[in-house]
Tab-separated table of C-alpha atoms and ligand atoms in Angstrom:
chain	number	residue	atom	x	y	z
A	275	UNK	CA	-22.832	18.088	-20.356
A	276	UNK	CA	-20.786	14.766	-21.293
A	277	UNK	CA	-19.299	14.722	-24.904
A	278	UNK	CA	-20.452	13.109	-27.978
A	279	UNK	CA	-17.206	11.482	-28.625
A	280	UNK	CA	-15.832	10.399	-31.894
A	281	UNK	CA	-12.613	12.226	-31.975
A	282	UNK	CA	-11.922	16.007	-32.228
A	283	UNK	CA	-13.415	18.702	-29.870
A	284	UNK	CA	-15.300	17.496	-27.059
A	285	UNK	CA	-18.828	17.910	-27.123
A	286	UNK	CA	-18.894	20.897	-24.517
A	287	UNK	CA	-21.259	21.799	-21.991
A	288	UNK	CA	-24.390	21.826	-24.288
A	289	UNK	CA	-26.756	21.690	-21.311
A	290	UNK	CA	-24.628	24.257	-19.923
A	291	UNK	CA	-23.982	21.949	-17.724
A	292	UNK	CA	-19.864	21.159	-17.364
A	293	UNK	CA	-18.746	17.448	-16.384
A	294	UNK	CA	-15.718	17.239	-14.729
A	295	UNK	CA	-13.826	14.025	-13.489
A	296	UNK	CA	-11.267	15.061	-11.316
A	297	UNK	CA	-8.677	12.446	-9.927
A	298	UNK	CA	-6.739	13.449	-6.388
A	299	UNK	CA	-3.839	12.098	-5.380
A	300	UNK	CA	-5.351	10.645	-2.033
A	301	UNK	CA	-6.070	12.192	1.420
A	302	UNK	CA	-2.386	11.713	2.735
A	303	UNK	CA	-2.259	15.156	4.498
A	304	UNK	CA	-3.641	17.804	6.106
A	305	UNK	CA	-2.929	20.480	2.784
A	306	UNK	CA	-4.754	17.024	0.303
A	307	UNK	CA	-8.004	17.677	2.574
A	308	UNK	CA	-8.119	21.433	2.261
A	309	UNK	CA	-7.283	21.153	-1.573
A	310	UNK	CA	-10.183	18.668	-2.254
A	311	UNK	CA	-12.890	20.798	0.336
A	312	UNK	CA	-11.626	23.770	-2.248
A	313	UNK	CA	-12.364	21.448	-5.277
A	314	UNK	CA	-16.015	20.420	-4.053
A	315	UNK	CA	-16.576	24.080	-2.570
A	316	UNK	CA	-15.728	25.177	-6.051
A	317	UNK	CA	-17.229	22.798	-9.080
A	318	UNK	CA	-20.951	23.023	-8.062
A	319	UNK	CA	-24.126	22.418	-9.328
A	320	UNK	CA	-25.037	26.568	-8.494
A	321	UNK	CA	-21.421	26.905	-10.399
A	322	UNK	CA	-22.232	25.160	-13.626
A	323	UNK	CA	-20.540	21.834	-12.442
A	324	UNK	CA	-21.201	18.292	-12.362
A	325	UNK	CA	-18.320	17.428	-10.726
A	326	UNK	CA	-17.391	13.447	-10.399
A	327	UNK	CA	-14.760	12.866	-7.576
A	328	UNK	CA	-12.376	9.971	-7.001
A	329	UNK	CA	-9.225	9.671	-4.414
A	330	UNK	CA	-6.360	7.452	-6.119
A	331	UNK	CA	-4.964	6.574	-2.451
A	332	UNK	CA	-1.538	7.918	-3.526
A	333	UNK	CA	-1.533	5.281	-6.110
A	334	UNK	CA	-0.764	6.116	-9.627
A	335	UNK	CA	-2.566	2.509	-11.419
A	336	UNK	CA	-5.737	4.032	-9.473
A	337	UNK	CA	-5.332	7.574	-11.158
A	338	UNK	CA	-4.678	5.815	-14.145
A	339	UNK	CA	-7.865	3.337	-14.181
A	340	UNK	CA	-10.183	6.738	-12.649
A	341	UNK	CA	-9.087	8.647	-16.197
A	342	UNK	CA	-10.011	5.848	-17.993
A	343	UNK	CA	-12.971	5.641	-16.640
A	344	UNK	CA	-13.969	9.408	-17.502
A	345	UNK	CA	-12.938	9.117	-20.846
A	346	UNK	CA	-15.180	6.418	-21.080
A	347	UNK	CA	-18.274	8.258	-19.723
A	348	UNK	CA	-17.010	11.086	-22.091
A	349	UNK	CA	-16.608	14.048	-19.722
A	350	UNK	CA	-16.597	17.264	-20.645
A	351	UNK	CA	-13.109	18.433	-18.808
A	352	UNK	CA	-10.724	15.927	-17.303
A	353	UNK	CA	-8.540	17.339	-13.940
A	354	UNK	CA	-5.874	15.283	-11.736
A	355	UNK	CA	-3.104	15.908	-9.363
A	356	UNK	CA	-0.676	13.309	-10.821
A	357	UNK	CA	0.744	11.632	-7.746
A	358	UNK	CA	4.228	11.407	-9.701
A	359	UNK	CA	5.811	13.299	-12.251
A	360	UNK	CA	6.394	9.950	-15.242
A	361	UNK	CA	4.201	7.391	-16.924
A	362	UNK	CA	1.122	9.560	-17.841
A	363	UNK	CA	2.034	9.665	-21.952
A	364	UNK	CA	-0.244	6.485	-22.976
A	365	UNK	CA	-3.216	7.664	-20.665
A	366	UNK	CA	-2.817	11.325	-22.257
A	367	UNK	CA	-2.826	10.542	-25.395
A	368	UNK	CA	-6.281	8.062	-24.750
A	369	UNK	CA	-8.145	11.589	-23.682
A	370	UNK	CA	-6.575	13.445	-26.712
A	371	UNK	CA	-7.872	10.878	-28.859
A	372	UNK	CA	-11.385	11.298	-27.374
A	373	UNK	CA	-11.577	15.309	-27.548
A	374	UNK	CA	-11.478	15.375	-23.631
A	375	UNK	CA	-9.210	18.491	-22.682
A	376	UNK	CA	-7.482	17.588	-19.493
A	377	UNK	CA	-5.928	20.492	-16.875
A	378	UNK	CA	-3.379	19.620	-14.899
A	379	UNK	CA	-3.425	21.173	-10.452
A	380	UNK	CA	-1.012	20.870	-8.206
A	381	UNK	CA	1.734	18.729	-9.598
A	382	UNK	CA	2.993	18.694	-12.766
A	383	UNK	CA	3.842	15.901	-15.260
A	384	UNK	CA	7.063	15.435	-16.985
A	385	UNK	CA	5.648	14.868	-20.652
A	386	UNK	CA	7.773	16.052	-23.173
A	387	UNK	CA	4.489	16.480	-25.828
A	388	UNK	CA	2.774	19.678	-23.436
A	389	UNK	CA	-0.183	19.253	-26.439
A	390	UNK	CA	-1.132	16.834	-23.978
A	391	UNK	CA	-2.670	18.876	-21.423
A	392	UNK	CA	-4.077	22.687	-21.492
A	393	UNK	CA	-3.203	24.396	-18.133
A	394	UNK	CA	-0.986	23.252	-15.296
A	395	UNK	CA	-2.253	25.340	-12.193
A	396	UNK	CA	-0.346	24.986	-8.827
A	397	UNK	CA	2.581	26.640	-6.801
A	398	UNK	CA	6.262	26.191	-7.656
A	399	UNK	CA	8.060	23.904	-5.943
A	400	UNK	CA	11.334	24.361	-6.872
A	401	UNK	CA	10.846	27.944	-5.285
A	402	UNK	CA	9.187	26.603	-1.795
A	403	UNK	CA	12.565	24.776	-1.192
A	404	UNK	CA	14.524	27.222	-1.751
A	405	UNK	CA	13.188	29.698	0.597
A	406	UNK	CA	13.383	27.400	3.078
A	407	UNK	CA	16.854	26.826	2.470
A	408	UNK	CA	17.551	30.308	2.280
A	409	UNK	CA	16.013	30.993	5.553
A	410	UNK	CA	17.966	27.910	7.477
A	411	UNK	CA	21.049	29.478	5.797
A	412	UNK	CA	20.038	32.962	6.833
A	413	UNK	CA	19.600	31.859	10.647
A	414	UNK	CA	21.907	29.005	11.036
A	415	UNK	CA	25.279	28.986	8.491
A	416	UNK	CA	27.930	28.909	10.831
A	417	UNK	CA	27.002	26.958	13.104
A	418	UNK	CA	27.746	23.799	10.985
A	419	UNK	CA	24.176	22.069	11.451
A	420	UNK	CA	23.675	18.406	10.592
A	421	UNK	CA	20.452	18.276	8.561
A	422	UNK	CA	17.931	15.477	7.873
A	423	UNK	CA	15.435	15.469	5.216
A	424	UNK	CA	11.762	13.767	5.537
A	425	UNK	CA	10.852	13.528	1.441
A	426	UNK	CA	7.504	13.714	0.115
A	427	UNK	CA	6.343	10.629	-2.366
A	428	UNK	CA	9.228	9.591	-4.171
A	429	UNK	CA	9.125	10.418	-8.228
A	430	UNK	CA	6.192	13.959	-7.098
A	431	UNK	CA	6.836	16.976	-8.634
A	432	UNK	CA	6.692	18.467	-4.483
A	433	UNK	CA	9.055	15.837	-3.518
A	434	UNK	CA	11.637	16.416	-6.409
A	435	UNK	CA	11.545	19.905	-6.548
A	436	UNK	CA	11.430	20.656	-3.167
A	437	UNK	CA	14.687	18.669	-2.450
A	438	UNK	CA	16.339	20.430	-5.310
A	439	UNK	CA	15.280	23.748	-4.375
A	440	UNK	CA	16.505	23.584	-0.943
A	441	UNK	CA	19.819	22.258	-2.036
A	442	UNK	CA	20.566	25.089	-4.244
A	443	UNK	CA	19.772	26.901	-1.357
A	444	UNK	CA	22.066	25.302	0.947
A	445	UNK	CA	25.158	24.806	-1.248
A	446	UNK	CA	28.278	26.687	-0.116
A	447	UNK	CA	26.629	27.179	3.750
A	448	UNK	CA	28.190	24.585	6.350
A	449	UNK	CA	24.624	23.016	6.149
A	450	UNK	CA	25.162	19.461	5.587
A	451	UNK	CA	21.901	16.944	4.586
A	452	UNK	CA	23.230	13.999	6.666
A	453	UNK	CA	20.222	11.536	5.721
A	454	UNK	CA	17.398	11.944	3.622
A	455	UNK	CA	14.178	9.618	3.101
A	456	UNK	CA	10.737	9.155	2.299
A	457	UNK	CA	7.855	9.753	4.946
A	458	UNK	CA	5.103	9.706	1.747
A	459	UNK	CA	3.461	13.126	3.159
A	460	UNK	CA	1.811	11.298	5.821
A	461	UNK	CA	2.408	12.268	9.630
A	462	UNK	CA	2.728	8.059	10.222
A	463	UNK	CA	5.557	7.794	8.305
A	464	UNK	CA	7.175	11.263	8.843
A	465	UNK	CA	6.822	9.465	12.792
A	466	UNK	CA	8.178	6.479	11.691
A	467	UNK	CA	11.260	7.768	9.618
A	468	UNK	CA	12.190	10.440	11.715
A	469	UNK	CA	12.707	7.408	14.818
A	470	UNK	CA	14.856	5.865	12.282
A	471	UNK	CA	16.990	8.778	11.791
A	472	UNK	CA	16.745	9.278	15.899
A	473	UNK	CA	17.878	5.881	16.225
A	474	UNK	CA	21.263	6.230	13.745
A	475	UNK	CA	22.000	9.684	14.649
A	476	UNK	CA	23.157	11.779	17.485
A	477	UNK	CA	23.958	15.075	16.312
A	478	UNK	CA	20.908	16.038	14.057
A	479	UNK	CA	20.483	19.997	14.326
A	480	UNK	CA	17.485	20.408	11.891
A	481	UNK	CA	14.599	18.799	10.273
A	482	UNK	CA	13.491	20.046	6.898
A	483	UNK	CA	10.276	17.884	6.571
A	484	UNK	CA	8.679	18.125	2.540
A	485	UNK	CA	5.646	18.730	4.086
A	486	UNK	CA	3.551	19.983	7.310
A	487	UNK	CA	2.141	16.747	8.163
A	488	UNK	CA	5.807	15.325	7.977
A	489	UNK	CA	6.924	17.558	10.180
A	490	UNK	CA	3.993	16.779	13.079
A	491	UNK	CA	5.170	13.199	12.903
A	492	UNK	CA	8.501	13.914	13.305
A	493	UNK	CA	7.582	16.375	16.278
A	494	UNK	CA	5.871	13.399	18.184
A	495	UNK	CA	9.452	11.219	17.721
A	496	UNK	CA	11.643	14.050	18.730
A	497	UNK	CA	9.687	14.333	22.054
A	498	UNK	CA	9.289	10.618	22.508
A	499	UNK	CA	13.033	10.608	21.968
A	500	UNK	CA	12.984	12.833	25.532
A	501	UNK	CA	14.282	16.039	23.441
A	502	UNK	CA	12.680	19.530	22.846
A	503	UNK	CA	11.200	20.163	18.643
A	504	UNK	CA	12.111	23.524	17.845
A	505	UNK	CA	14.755	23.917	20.822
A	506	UNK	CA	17.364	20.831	20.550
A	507	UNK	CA	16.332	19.734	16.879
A	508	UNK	CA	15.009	22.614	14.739
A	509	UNK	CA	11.957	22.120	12.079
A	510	UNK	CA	11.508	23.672	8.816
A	511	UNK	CA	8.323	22.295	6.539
A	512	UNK	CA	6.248	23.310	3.606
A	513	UNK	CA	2.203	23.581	3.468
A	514	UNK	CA	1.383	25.963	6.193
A	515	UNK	CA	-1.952	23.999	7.184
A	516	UNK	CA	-3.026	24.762	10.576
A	517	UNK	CA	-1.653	22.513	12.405
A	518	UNK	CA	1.882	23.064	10.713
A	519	UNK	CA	0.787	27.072	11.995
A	520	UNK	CA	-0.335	26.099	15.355
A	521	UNK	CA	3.243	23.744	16.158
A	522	UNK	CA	4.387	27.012	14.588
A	523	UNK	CA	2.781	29.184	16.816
A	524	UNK	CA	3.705	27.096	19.493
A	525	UNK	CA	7.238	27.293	19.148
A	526	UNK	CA	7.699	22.905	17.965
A	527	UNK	CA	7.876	23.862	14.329
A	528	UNK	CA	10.608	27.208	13.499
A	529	UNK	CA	9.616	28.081	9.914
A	530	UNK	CA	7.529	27.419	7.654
A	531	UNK	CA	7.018	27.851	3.556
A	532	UNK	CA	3.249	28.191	2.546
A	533	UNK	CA	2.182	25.941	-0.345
A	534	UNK	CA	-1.495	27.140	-1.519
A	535	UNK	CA	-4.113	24.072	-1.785
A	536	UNK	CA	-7.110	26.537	-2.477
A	537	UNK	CA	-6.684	25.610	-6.377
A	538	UNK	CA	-10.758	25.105	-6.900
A	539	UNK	CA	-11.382	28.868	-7.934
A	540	UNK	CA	-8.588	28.841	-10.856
A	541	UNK	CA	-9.700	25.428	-11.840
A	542	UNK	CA	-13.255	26.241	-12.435
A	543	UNK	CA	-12.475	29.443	-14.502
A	544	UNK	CA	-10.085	27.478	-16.430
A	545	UNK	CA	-12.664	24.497	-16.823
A	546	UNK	CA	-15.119	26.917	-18.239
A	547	UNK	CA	-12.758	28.878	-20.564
A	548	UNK	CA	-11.355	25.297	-22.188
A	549	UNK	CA	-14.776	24.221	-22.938
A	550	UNK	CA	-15.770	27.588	-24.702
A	551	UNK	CA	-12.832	26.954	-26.703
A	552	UNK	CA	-10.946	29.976	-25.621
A	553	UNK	CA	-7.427	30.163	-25.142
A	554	UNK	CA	-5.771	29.548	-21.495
A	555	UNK	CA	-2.400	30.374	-20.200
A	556	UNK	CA	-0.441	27.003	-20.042
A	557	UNK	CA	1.001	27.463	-16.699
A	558	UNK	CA	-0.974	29.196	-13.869
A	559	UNK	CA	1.760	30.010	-10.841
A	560	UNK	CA	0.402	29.667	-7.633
A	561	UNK	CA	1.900	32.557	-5.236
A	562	UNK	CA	3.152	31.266	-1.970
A	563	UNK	CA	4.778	33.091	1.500
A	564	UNK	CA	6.203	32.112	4.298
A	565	UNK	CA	5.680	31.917	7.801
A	566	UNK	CA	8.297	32.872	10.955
A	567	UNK	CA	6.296	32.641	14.806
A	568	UNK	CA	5.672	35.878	14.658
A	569	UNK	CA	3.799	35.624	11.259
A	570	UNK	CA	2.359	32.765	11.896
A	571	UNK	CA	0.427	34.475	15.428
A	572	UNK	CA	-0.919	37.414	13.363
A	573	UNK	CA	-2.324	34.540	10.305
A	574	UNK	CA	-3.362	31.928	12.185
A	575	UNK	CA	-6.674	33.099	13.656
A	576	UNK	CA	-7.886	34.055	10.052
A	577	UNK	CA	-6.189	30.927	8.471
A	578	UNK	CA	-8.529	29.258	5.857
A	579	UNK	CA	-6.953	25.581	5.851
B	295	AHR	O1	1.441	18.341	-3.950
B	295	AHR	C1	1.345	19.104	-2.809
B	295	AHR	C2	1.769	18.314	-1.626
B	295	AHR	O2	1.012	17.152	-1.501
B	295	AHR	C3	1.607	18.995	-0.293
B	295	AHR	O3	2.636	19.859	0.011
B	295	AHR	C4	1.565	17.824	0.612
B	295	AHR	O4	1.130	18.091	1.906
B	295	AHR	C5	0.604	16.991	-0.153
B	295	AHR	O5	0.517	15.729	0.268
């Protein structure tokens, strides 16, 4: 299944075989794991696949070198998560040049030329922080809650949008985002951060972590800080993994926004349909819900990821 080369259409599963290089982001979180087991459940040798795997380490020169590397072997399909949103033009263009077709999951790029990739599939961000700032607004306005912010990788589509998203949601409430940083969508850092804010604050209400695993870290601070997650300092996070549904269900974690990582199903049918040449819709939304304690008791025992 790996292409000719020389320009123009790739050479297309002729073996009926498809080759796909795929390039993840890393294995930062608890959502990354379930999104790659859905990847490797998905693109199988029974399915038609060849699939060729490699984890960037949340490290964009890796991604990079990794989709070099297929369009050297001459793949049939190229996929990647980019880990930010800038900086993929030259690399682009390179698979363009060599007939590979690349599809785009989970996070989008910022290109201005879309020519450069067929599909994007994945969940919208933007809308995952705003209902979690409509929620906090819906529960707490009023009350004139001090809010800190645990960001996702800074320059990811999840960590932009998500930001934005809840801040539209926010404005005009007596929310107020006191401090805002990085924990890089790991639980070690979300830890790490979240002592930090412990340490310069005294009057943080809420947490609105970018992500689950963000949220868990900042969860273990909270209660080495001698205070109560969920009680004195709320938590609001994105993913819905189940741990993020077990702190849930436990009362540690308050609410939380579902972000869908089971992407290998839509990438497979789009994999096959862009190497039979047929068209595919450019932008594939993802449908998320979200997830009170209530909820999260009735989904949790049947809970996938
Ligand atoms: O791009 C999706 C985000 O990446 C998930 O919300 C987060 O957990 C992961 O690291």
């Amino acid at each position: 299944g790996t292409a000719t080369g020389g320009g123009g259409q790739s050479g297309g599963a002729d073996d009926g075989v498809i080759t796909l290089g795929f390039s993840q982001v890393g294995a930062e979180s608890g959502w990354r794991a379930a999104n790659t087991k859905s990847i490797q459940d998905t693109l199988t040798a029974e399915n038609g696949f060849d699939l060729k795997f490699s984890d960037a380490q949340q490290k964009q020169e890796n991604q990079i070198q990794a989709i070099r590397s297929y369009i050297t072997q001459g793949v049939d399909v190229i996929a990647f998560s980019p880990v930010v949103e800038t900086g993929w033009d030259a690399v682009l263009e390179e698979a363009k040049a060599a007939g590979i077709p690349v599809i785009l999951t989970d996070r989008a790029v910022d290109s201005e030329d879309e020519s450069l990739y067929e599909s994007f599939i994945g969940s919208d961000f933007v809308k995952e922080g705003q209902m979690a700032g409509e929620w906090v607004v819906d529960q707490y306005d009023g009350e004139g809650y001090k809010v800190v912010e645990l960001q996702g990788t800074t320059g990811a589509a999840p960590a932009i949008d998500r930001k934005e998203g809840f801040e539209a949601a926010i404005e005009g409430s007596d929310l107020e985002i006191i401090d805002s940083q990085t924990g890089n969508f790991t639980r070690a850092e979300g830890k790490t951060v979240m002592e930090g804010f412990l340490n310069k604050h005294d009057d943080i209400d809420l947490v609105y972590a970018h992500n689950d695993d963000m949220g868990l870290g900042a969860i273990e601070a909270i209660e080495a800080a001698g205070m109560t997650p969920g009680e004195d300092i709320k938590i609001v996070t994105v993913d819905a993994v189940k741990d993020g549904m077990q702190a849930l269900v436990d009362g540690k974690i308050n609410y939380i926004v579902e972000c869908n990582p089971l992407l290998g199903p839509d990438l497979a049918e789009i994999a096959k349909k862009v190497v039979a040449g047929e068209e595919v819709e450019k932008r594939i939304v993802v449908e998320d819900q979200a997830f009170d304690q209530e909820a999260a008791k009735e989904a949790l025992p049947t809970r996938e990821y």
